[in-house]
Coordinates of N, CA and C in Angstrom, one line a residue:
M1 N -20.6 26.6 -32.1 CA -20.4 25.6 -31.1 C -19.5 26.1 -29.9
G2 N -20.0 26.0 -28.7 CA -19.3 26.6 -27.6 C -18.3 25.6 -27.0
V3 N -17.7 26.0 -26.0 CA -16.7 25.3 -25.3 C -17.3 24.0 -24.6
E4 N -18.5 24.2 -24.0 CA -19.2 23.1 -23.3 C -19.6 22.1 -24.4
S5 N -20.0 22.4 -25.5 CA -20.4 21.5 -26.6 C -19.2 20.7 -27.0
I6 N -18.1 21.3 -27.2 CA -16.9 20.6 -27.7 C -16.4 19.7 -26.6
T7 N -16.4 20.1 -25.3 CA -16.1 19.2 -24.2 C -17.0 18.0 -24.1
F8 N -18.3 18.3 -24.4 CA -19.2 17.1 -24.3 C -18.9 16.1 -25.3
Y9 N -18.7 16.5 -26.5 CA -18.4 15.6 -27.6 C -17.1 14.9 -27.4
I10 N -16.1 15.5 -26.9 CA -14.8 14.9 -26.6 C -15.0 13.8 -25.5
L11 N -15.7 14.2 -24.4 CA -15.9 13.2 -23.4 C -16.8 12.0 -23.8
S12 N -17.8 12.3 -24.7 CA -18.7 11.3 -25.2 C -17.9 10.3 -26.1
S13 N -17.0 10.9 -26.9 CA -16.2 10.0 -27.8 C -15.3 9.1 -26.9
I14 N -14.7 9.6 -25.9 CA -13.8 8.8 -25.0 C -14.6 7.8 -24.3
L15 N -15.9 8.1 -23.9 CA -16.7 7.2 -23.2 C -17.2 6.0 -24.0
V16 N -17.5 6.3 -25.3 CA -17.9 5.2 -26.2 C -16.7 4.3 -26.5
G17 N -15.6 5.0 -26.7 CA -14.4 4.2 -27.0 C -14.0 3.3 -25.9
S18 N -14.0 3.8 -24.7 CA -13.6 3.0 -23.5 C -14.7 1.9 -23.2
A19 N -15.9 2.1 -23.5 CA -16.9 1.1 -23.4 C -16.7 0.0 -24.3
V20 N -16.3 0.3 -25.5 CA -16.0 -0.8 -26.5 C -14.8 -1.6 -26.1
L21 N -13.8 -0.9 -25.5 CA -12.7 -1.6 -25.0 C -13.0 -2.5 -23.9
V22 N -14.0 -2.2 -23.0 CA -14.3 -3.0 -21.9 C -14.8 -4.4 -22.4
V23 N -15.6 -4.4 -23.5 CA -16.2 -5.7 -23.9 C -15.3 -6.3 -25.0
S24 N -14.3 -5.7 -25.5 CA -13.5 -6.2 -26.6 C -12.1 -6.7 -26.1
L25 N -11.6 -6.1 -25.1 CA -10.2 -6.5 -24.7 C -10.2 -7.9 -24.1
R26 N -9.1 -8.7 -24.3 CA -9.1 -10.0 -23.8 C -8.5 -10.1 -22.4
N27 N -7.7 -9.2 -22.0 CA -7.2 -9.2 -20.6 C -8.2 -8.5 -19.6
P28 N -8.6 -9.2 -18.6 CA -9.6 -8.7 -17.7 C -9.1 -7.5 -16.9
V29 N -7.8 -7.4 -16.7 CA -7.3 -6.3 -16.0 C -7.4 -5.0 -16.9
F30 N -7.0 -5.1 -18.1 CA -7.2 -4.0 -19.0 C -8.7 -3.6 -19.2
C31 N -9.5 -4.6 -19.2 CA -11.0 -4.3 -19.2 C -11.4 -3.4 -18.1
A32 N -10.9 -3.8 -16.9 CA -11.2 -3.0 -15.7 C -10.7 -1.6 -15.7
L33 N -9.4 -1.4 -16.3 CA -8.9 -0.1 -16.4 C -9.7 0.7 -17.5
A34 N -10.1 0.1 -18.6 CA -11.0 0.8 -19.5 C -12.3 1.2 -18.9
L35 N -12.8 0.4 -18.0 CA -14.0 0.8 -17.2 C -13.8 2.0 -16.3
V36 N -12.6 2.0 -15.8 CA -12.3 3.2 -14.9 C -12.3 4.5 -15.7
L37 N -11.7 4.4 -17.0 CA -11.7 5.5 -17.8 C -13.1 5.9 -18.2
A38 N -14.0 4.9 -18.4 CA -15.4 5.3 -18.7 C -16.1 5.9 -17.6
F39 N -15.8 5.5 -16.3 CA -16.3 6.2 -15.2 C -15.9 7.6 -15.1
F40 N -14.6 7.9 -15.4 CA -14.1 9.2 -15.3 C -14.8 10.1 -16.3
T41 N -14.9 9.7 -17.5 CA -15.6 10.5 -18.6 C -17.0 10.7 -18.3
S42 N -17.7 9.7 -17.7 CA -19.1 9.9 -17.3 C -19.3 10.9 -16.2
A43 N -18.3 10.9 -15.3 CA -18.3 11.9 -14.2 C -18.1 13.3 -14.8
G44 N -17.3 13.4 -15.9 CA -17.1 14.7 -16.5 C -18.4 15.2 -17.2
I45 N -19.1 14.3 -17.8 CA -20.4 14.7 -18.5 C -21.4 15.1 -17.4
W46 N -21.4 14.4 -16.2 CA -22.3 14.8 -15.2 C -22.0 16.2 -14.6
I47 N -20.7 16.5 -14.6 CA -20.3 17.8 -14.1 C -20.8 18.9 -15.1
L48 N -20.8 18.6 -16.4 CA -21.3 19.6 -17.4 C -22.9 19.8 -17.2
L49 N -23.5 18.7 -16.6 CA -25.0 18.8 -16.3 C -25.3 19.3 -15.0
E50 N -24.3 19.9 -14.2 CA -24.4 20.4 -12.9 C -24.8 19.4 -11.9
A51 N -24.4 18.2 -12.1 CA -24.7 17.1 -11.1 C -23.4 16.7 -10.4
E52 N -22.8 17.7 -9.7 CA -21.5 17.4 -9.1 C -21.5 16.3 -8.1
F53 N -22.6 16.1 -7.3 CA -22.6 15.1 -6.3 C -22.5 13.7 -7.0
L54 N -23.3 13.5 -8.0 CA -23.2 12.2 -8.8 C -21.8 12.0 -9.4
A55 N -21.2 13.1 -9.9 CA -19.9 12.9 -10.4 C -18.9 12.5 -9.4
L56 N -18.9 13.1 -8.2 CA -17.9 12.8 -7.2 C -18.2 11.4 -6.6
T57 N -19.5 11.1 -6.5 CA -19.9 9.8 -6.0 C -19.4 8.7 -6.9
L58 N -19.5 8.9 -8.2 CA -19.1 7.9 -9.2 C -17.6 7.7 -9.1
I59 N -16.8 8.8 -8.9 CA -15.4 8.6 -8.8 C -14.9 7.9 -7.5
L60 N -15.5 8.5 -6.4 CA -15.1 8.0 -5.1 C -15.6 6.5 -4.8
V61 N -16.8 6.2 -5.1 CA -17.4 4.9 -4.8 C -17.0 3.9 -5.8
Y62 N -17.3 4.1 -7.1 CA -17.0 3.1 -8.1 C -15.6 3.0 -8.4
V63 N -14.9 4.1 -8.8 CA -13.5 4.0 -9.1 C -12.7 3.7 -7.9
G64 N -13.0 4.3 -6.8 CA -12.2 4.1 -5.6 C -12.4 2.8 -4.8
A65 N -13.6 2.3 -4.9 CA -13.9 1.1 -4.1 C -14.4 -0.1 -4.9
V66 N -15.4 0.1 -5.8 CA -15.9 -1.0 -6.6 C -14.9 -1.6 -7.5
M67 N -14.2 -0.7 -8.2 CA -13.2 -1.2 -9.2 C -12.0 -1.9 -8.5
V68 N -11.7 -1.4 -7.3 CA -10.6 -2.2 -6.5 C -11.1 -3.5 -6.2
L69 N -12.4 -3.7 -5.8 CA -13.0 -5.0 -5.5 C -13.0 -5.8 -6.8
F70 N -13.3 -5.2 -8.0 CA -13.3 -6.0 -9.2 C -11.9 -6.6 -9.5
L71 N -10.9 -5.7 -9.3 CA -9.5 -6.2 -9.6 C -9.1 -7.3 -8.6
F72 N -9.4 -7.1 -7.3 CA -9.2 -8.2 -6.4 C -9.8 -9.5 -6.8
V73 N -11.0 -9.4 -7.2 CA -11.7 -10.7 -7.6 C -11.1 -11.3 -8.8
V74 N -10.7 -10.4 -9.8 CA -10.0 -11.0 -11.0 C -8.7 -11.6 -10.7
M75 N -8.0 -11.0 -9.8 CA -6.6 -11.6 -9.4 C -6.8 -12.9 -8.6
M76 N -7.8 -12.9 -7.7 CA -8.0 -14.1 -6.8 C -8.6 -15.3 -7.6
L77 N -9.4 -15.0 -8.7 CA -10.0 -16.1 -9.4 C -9.0 -16.8 -10.2
D78 N -7.8 -16.3 -10.5 CA -6.8 -16.9 -11.2 C -7.3 -17.3 -12.6
I79 N -7.8 -16.4 -13.3 CA -8.4 -16.7 -14.6 C -7.3 -17.1 -15.6
N80 N -7.6 -18.2 -16.4 CA -6.7 -18.6 -17.4 C -6.9 -17.8 -18.7
L81 N -5.9 -16.9 -19.0 CA -6.1 -16.0 -20.1 C -6.0 -16.7 -21.4
A82 N -5.2 -17.8 -21.4 CA -5.2 -18.6 -22.7 C -6.5 -19.1 -23.2
V83 N -7.3 -19.6 -22.2 CA -8.6 -20.1 -22.5 C -9.5 -19.0 -23.0
L84 N -9.4 -17.8 -22.4 CA -10.2 -16.6 -22.8 C -9.8 -16.3 -24.2
R85 N -8.6 -16.3 -24.6 CA -8.2 -15.9 -26.0 C -8.7 -16.9 -27.0
E86 N -8.7 -18.2 -26.6 CA -9.3 -19.2 -27.5 C -10.8 -19.1 -27.7
G87 N -11.5 -18.7 -26.7 CA -12.9 -18.6 -26.8 C -13.4 -17.3 -27.4
F88 N -12.6 -16.3 -27.5 CA -13.0 -15.0 -28.0 C -13.5 -15.1 -29.5
T89 N -12.8 -15.7 -30.3 CA -13.2 -15.9 -31.7 C -14.4 -16.8 -31.8
R90 N -14.4 -17.8 -31.0 CA -15.5 -18.7 -31.1 C -16.9 -18.1 -30.8
Y91 N -16.9 -17.2 -29.7 CA -18.2 -16.5 -29.3 C -18.4 -15.2 -29.9
L92 N -17.5 -14.8 -30.9 CA -17.6 -13.5 -31.5 C -18.9 -13.3 -32.2
P93 N -19.3 -14.2 -33.1 CA -20.7 -14.1 -33.8 C -21.8 -13.9 -32.9
F94 N -21.8 -14.7 -31.8 CA -23.0 -14.7 -30.8 C -22.9 -13.3 -30.1
G95 N -21.7 -12.8 -29.8 CA -21.6 -11.5 -29.1 C -22.1 -10.4 -30.0
L96 N -21.7 -10.4 -31.3 CA -22.2 -9.5 -32.3 C -23.7 -9.5 -32.4
G97 N -24.3 -10.7 -32.4 CA -25.7 -10.8 -32.5 C -26.4 -10.2 -31.3
V98 N -25.9 -10.4 -30.1 CA -26.5 -9.8 -28.9 C -26.3 -8.3 -28.9
A99 N -25.2 -7.8 -29.4 CA -25.0 -6.3 -29.5 C -26.0 -5.7 -30.5
I100 N -26.2 -6.4 -31.6 CA -27.2 -5.8 -32.6 C -28.6 -5.8 -32.0
V101 N -28.9 -6.8 -31.3 CA -30.2 -6.8 -30.7 C -30.4 -5.7 -29.6
L102 N -29.4 -5.5 -28.8 CA -29.4 -4.4 -27.8 C -29.5 -3.0 -28.5
V103 N -28.7 -2.8 -29.5 CA -28.7 -1.6 -30.2 C -30.1 -1.3 -30.8
A104 N -30.7 -2.4 -31.4 CA -32.1 -2.2 -31.9 C -33.1 -1.9 -30.9
Q105 N -33.0 -2.5 -29.7 CA -33.9 -2.2 -28.6 C -33.7 -0.8 -28.1
L106 N -32.4 -0.3 -28.0 CA -32.3 1.1 -27.6 C -32.8 2.0 -28.6
A107 N -32.6 1.7 -29.9 CA -33.2 2.6 -31.0 C -34.7 2.7 -30.9
L108 N -35.3 1.5 -30.6 CA -36.8 1.6 -30.5 C -37.3 2.3 -29.3
I109 N -36.6 2.2 -28.1 CA -36.9 2.9 -27.0 C -36.7 4.4 -27.0
V110 N -35.5 4.7 -27.5 CA -35.1 6.2 -27.6 C -35.8 6.9 -28.7
G111 N -36.0 6.2 -29.8 CA -36.6 6.8 -31.0 C -35.6 7.6 -31.8
G112 N -36.2 8.4 -32.7 CA -35.4 9.2 -33.6 C -35.0 10.5 -33.0
P113 N -34.5 11.4 -33.9 CA -34.0 12.8 -33.4 C -35.1 13.6 -32.8
E114 N -36.4 13.2 -33.2 CA -37.5 14.0 -32.6 C -37.7 13.8 -31.1
Q115 N -37.3 12.6 -30.6 CA -37.5 12.3 -29.2 C -36.2 12.4 -28.4
F116 N -35.0 12.3 -29.1 CA -33.7 12.3 -28.4 C -32.7 13.2 -29.0
G117 N -33.2 14.2 -29.7 CA -32.3 15.1 -30.3 C -32.1 16.3 -29.5
L118 N -31.3 17.3 -29.9 CA -31.0 18.5 -29.2 C -32.3 19.4 -29.0
E119 N -33.2 19.3 -30.0 CA -34.5 20.0 -29.9 C -35.4 19.5 -28.8
A120 N -35.4 18.1 -28.7 CA -36.2 17.5 -27.7 C -35.6 17.6 -26.3
M121 N -34.3 17.6 -26.1 CA -33.6 17.7 -24.9 C -32.6 18.8 -24.9
P122 N -33.0 20.0 -24.8 CA -32.0 21.1 -24.9 C -31.2 21.2 -23.7
K123 N -30.2 22.0 -23.7 CA -29.3 22.3 -22.5 C -30.1 22.7 -21.3
P124 N -29.9 22.1 -20.2 CA -30.7 22.5 -19.0 C -30.3 23.9 -18.5
E125 N -31.3 24.5 -18.0 CA -31.1 25.9 -17.5 C -30.2 25.9 -16.3
P126 N -29.4 26.9 -16.1 CA -28.5 27.0 -14.9 C -29.3 27.2 -13.7
H127 N -28.9 26.6 -12.6 CA -29.6 26.7 -11.3 C -29.1 27.9 -10.5
A128 N -29.8 28.2 -9.5 CA -29.4 29.4 -8.6 C -28.2 28.9 -7.8
A129 N -27.6 29.9 -7.2 CA -26.4 29.7 -6.4 C -26.7 28.8 -5.2
D130 N -27.9 28.9 -4.6 CA -28.2 28.1 -3.4 C -28.8 26.8 -3.7
Y131 N -28.8 26.4 -5.0 CA -29.4 25.1 -5.4 C -28.5 23.9 -4.9
S132 N -29.1 22.9 -4.4 CA -28.3 21.7 -3.9 C -28.8 20.5 -4.6
N133 N -28.1 19.9 -5.5 CA -28.5 18.7 -6.2 C -28.4 17.5 -5.2
T134 N -27.6 17.6 -4.2 CA -27.6 16.5 -3.2 C -28.9 16.4 -2.5
K135 N -29.5 17.6 -2.1 CA -30.8 17.5 -1.4 C -31.9 17.0 -2.3
E136 N -31.8 17.4 -3.6 CA -32.9 17.0 -4.5 C -32.8 15.5 -4.8
I137 N -31.5 15.0 -5.0 CA -31.3 13.5 -5.2 C -31.8 12.7 -4.0
G138 N -31.5 13.2 -2.8 CA -31.9 12.5 -1.6 C -33.4 12.5 -1.4
R139 N -34.1 13.6 -1.8 CA -35.5 13.7 -1.7 C -36.2 12.7 -2.7
V140 N -35.7 12.6 -3.9 CA -36.3 11.7 -4.8 C -36.0 10.2 -4.5
L141 N -34.7 10.0 -4.1 CA -34.2 8.6 -3.9 C -34.9 8.0 -2.7
Y142 N -35.1 8.7 -1.6 CA -35.7 8.1 -0.5 C -37.2 8.3 -0.4
T143 N -37.9 8.8 -1.5 CA -39.3 8.8 -1.5 C -39.9 8.1 -2.7
V144 N -39.5 8.5 -3.9 CA -40.1 7.8 -5.1 C -39.4 6.5 -5.3
Y145 N -38.1 6.5 -5.2 CA -37.3 5.2 -5.6 C -36.7 4.6 -4.4
L146 N -37.5 4.5 -3.3 CA -37.0 3.9 -2.1 C -36.9 2.3 -2.3
Y147 N -37.9 1.7 -2.8 CA -37.9 0.3 -2.9 C -36.9 -0.2 -3.9
P148 N -36.7 0.4 -5.1 CA -35.6 0.0 -6.0 C -34.3 0.2 -5.4
F149 N -34.1 1.3 -4.6 CA -32.8 1.5 -3.9 C -32.5 0.4 -3.0
E150 N -33.4 0.0 -2.2 CA -33.2 -1.1 -1.3 C -32.9 -2.5 -2.0
L151 N -33.7 -2.7 -3.1 CA -33.5 -3.9 -3.9 C -32.1 -3.9 -4.5
A152 N -31.6 -2.8 -5.0 CA -30.2 -2.7 -5.5 C -29.2 -3.0 -4.4
A153 N -29.4 -2.6 -3.2 CA -28.5 -2.9 -2.1 C -28.5 -4.4 -1.8
V154 N -29.6 -5.1 -1.9 CA -29.7 -6.5 -1.7 C -29.0 -7.3 -2.8
I155 N -29.1 -6.8 -4.0 CA -28.4 -7.5 -5.1 C -26.9 -7.3 -5.0
L156 N -26.4 -6.1 -4.5 CA -25.0 -5.9 -4.3 C -24.5 -6.8 -3.2
V157 N -25.2 -7.0 -2.2 CA -24.8 -8.0 -1.1 C -24.7 -9.4 -1.6
V158 N -25.7 -9.8 -2.4 CA -25.6 -11.1 -3.0 C -24.4 -11.3 -4.0
A159 N -24.1 -10.2 -4.7 CA -22.9 -10.3 -5.6 C -21.6 -10.4 -4.8
I160 N -21.5 -9.7 -3.7 CA -20.3 -9.8 -2.9 C -20.1 -11.2 -2.3
I161 N -21.2 -11.8 -1.8 CA -21.2 -13.1 -1.3 C -20.8 -14.1 -2.4
A162 N -21.3 -14.0 -3.6 CA -21.0 -14.8 -4.7 C -19.5 -14.7 -5.1
A163 N -19.0 -13.5 -5.0 CA -17.6 -13.3 -5.4 C -16.7 -14.0 -4.3
I164 N -17.0 -13.9 -3.0 CA -16.2 -14.5 -2.0 C -16.3 -16.0 -2.1
T165 N -17.5 -16.5 -2.5 CA -17.7 -18.0 -2.6 C -16.8 -18.6 -3.8
L166 N -16.7 -17.8 -4.8 CA -15.9 -18.3 -5.9 C -14.4 -18.3 -5.6
T167 N -13.9 -17.4 -4.7 CA -12.5 -17.5 -4.3 C -12.2 -18.6 -3.3
L168 N -13.2 -19.2 -2.7 CA -13.0 -20.2 -1.7 C -13.0 -21.7 -2.3
R169 N -13.0 -21.8 -3.6 CA -13.2 -23.1 -4.2 C -11.9 -23.9 -3.8
R170 N -12.0 -25.3 -3.8 CA -10.9 -26.1 -3.5 C -10.2 -26.6 -4.7
R171 N -8.9 -26.6 -4.7 CA -8.1 -27.0 -5.8 C -7.7 -28.5 -5.6
R172 N -7.6 -29.2 -6.7 CA -7.3 -30.6 -6.6 C -5.9 -31.0 -6.1
K173 N -4.9 -30.3 -6.6 CA -3.6 -30.5 -6.2 C -3.0 -29.8 -5.0
K174 N -4.0 -29.2 -4.3 CA -3.6 -28.3 -3.2 C -3.6 -29.2 -1.9
Q175 N -2.5 -29.1 -1.2 CA -2.4 -29.9 0.1 C -2.8 -29.0 1.3
V176 N -3.9 -29.5 1.9 CA -4.5 -28.8 3.0 C -4.2 -29.5 4.3
M177 N -3.8 -28.8 5.3 CA -3.6 -29.4 6.6 C -4.9 -29.4 7.5
S178 N -5.2 -30.6 8.0 CA -6.4 -30.7 8.9 C -6.1 -30.2 10.2
V179 N -6.9 -29.2 10.6 CA -6.7 -28.6 12.0 C -7.1 -29.5 13.1
D180 N -8.1 -30.3 12.8 CA -8.6 -31.2 13.9 C -7.5 -32.3 14.1
D181 N -6.9 -32.8 13.1 CA -5.9 -33.8 13.2 C -4.7 -33.3 14.0
Q182 N -4.3 -32.0 13.7 CA -3.2 -31.4 14.4 C -3.5 -31.2 15.9
V183 N -4.7 -30.9 16.3 CA -5.1 -30.7 17.6 C -5.1 -32.0 18.4
K184 N -5.6 -33.1 17.8 CA -5.7 -34.4 18.4 C -4.4 -35.2 18.5
V185 N -3.3 -34.7 17.9 CA -2.1 -35.5 17.9 C -1.5 -35.6 19.3
R186 N -0.8 -36.7 19.6 CA -0.2 -36.9 20.8 C 1.3 -37.1 20.6
R187 N 2.1 -37.1 21.7 CA 3.5 -37.1 21.7 C 4.0 -38.5 21.1
N188 N 3.3 -39.6 21.4 CA 3.7 -40.9 20.9 C 3.5 -41.1 19.4
D189 N 2.6 -40.2 18.8 CA 2.4 -40.3 17.4 C 3.4 -39.6 16.6
R190 N 4.2 -38.7 17.2 CA 5.2 -37.9 16.5 C 6.6 -38.1 16.9
V191 N 6.8 -38.6 18.2 CA 8.2 -38.8 18.7 C 8.4 -40.3 19.1
R192 N 9.5 -40.8 18.7 CA 9.9 -42.1 19.1 C 11.3 -42.1 19.8
L193 N 11.4 -42.6 20.9 CA 12.6 -42.6 21.7 C 13.4 -43.9 21.3
V194 N 14.6 -43.8 21.0 CA 15.5 -44.8 20.5 C 16.7 -44.9 21.5
K195 N 16.9 -46.1 22.1 CA 18.0 -46.2 23.0 C 19.2 -46.8 22.2
M196 N 20.3 -46.1 22.3 CA 21.6 -46.5 21.6 C 22.7 -46.7 22.6
A197 N 23.4 -47.7 22.4 CA 24.5 -48.0 23.3 C 25.6 -47.0 23.1
S198 N 26.2 -46.6 24.3 CA 27.2 -45.6 24.2 C 28.6 -46.3 24.1
G199 N 29.6 -45.6 23.5 CA 30.9 -46.0 23.4 C 31.1 -47.0 22.2
N200 N 32.3 -47.4 22.0 CA 32.7 -48.3 20.8 C 32.8 -49.8 21.4
K201 N 32.1 -50.8 20.9 CA 32.2 -52.1 21.3 C 33.5 -52.8 20.9
D202 N 34.2 -52.3 19.9 CA 35.4 -53.0 19.4 C 36.6 -52.8 20.4
K203 N 36.5 -51.8 21.2 CA 37.6 -51.5 22.1 C 37.5 -52.3 23.4

């Protein structure tokens, strides 16, 4: 077993562990940090597969931008962590059932070692020095997968609008100042002139 194989197994173990932490931790901030770790380990695996552009894009775009947006949304939503802790045990059997169904579906799709083993998917051959994976990804993305790419962009825009809408909800005990009432106010509504006699009447 070479150095690349050992590195792959180490990164894969960390990736699986961080993915489990994402769905099992009760604090949403810790879940987001575990997802960041999963992104970094995925980028390391892509570097082993000579997909440097995808690895750098995953770190710069998802870790540097999308995860910051996730953290902002989590902070602005003001999630009640006590309620989440109470519902974790209640929905645990349902979550385990969904996980078992997903694992069974993946097993049926992927198949056994004959279809997904090292023999069926050996190590890719090294490319030449002038090979550009960025050019190959762009060629396939904007020709074969153009419509799915545009659809994913629309879904992301809808998700951003939904996140902004959730942060703008009104609170019951929040006192809001009406801008229209403040503009329409007049001096007589706010100021009252009182005439007081000067001096002391006893003298």
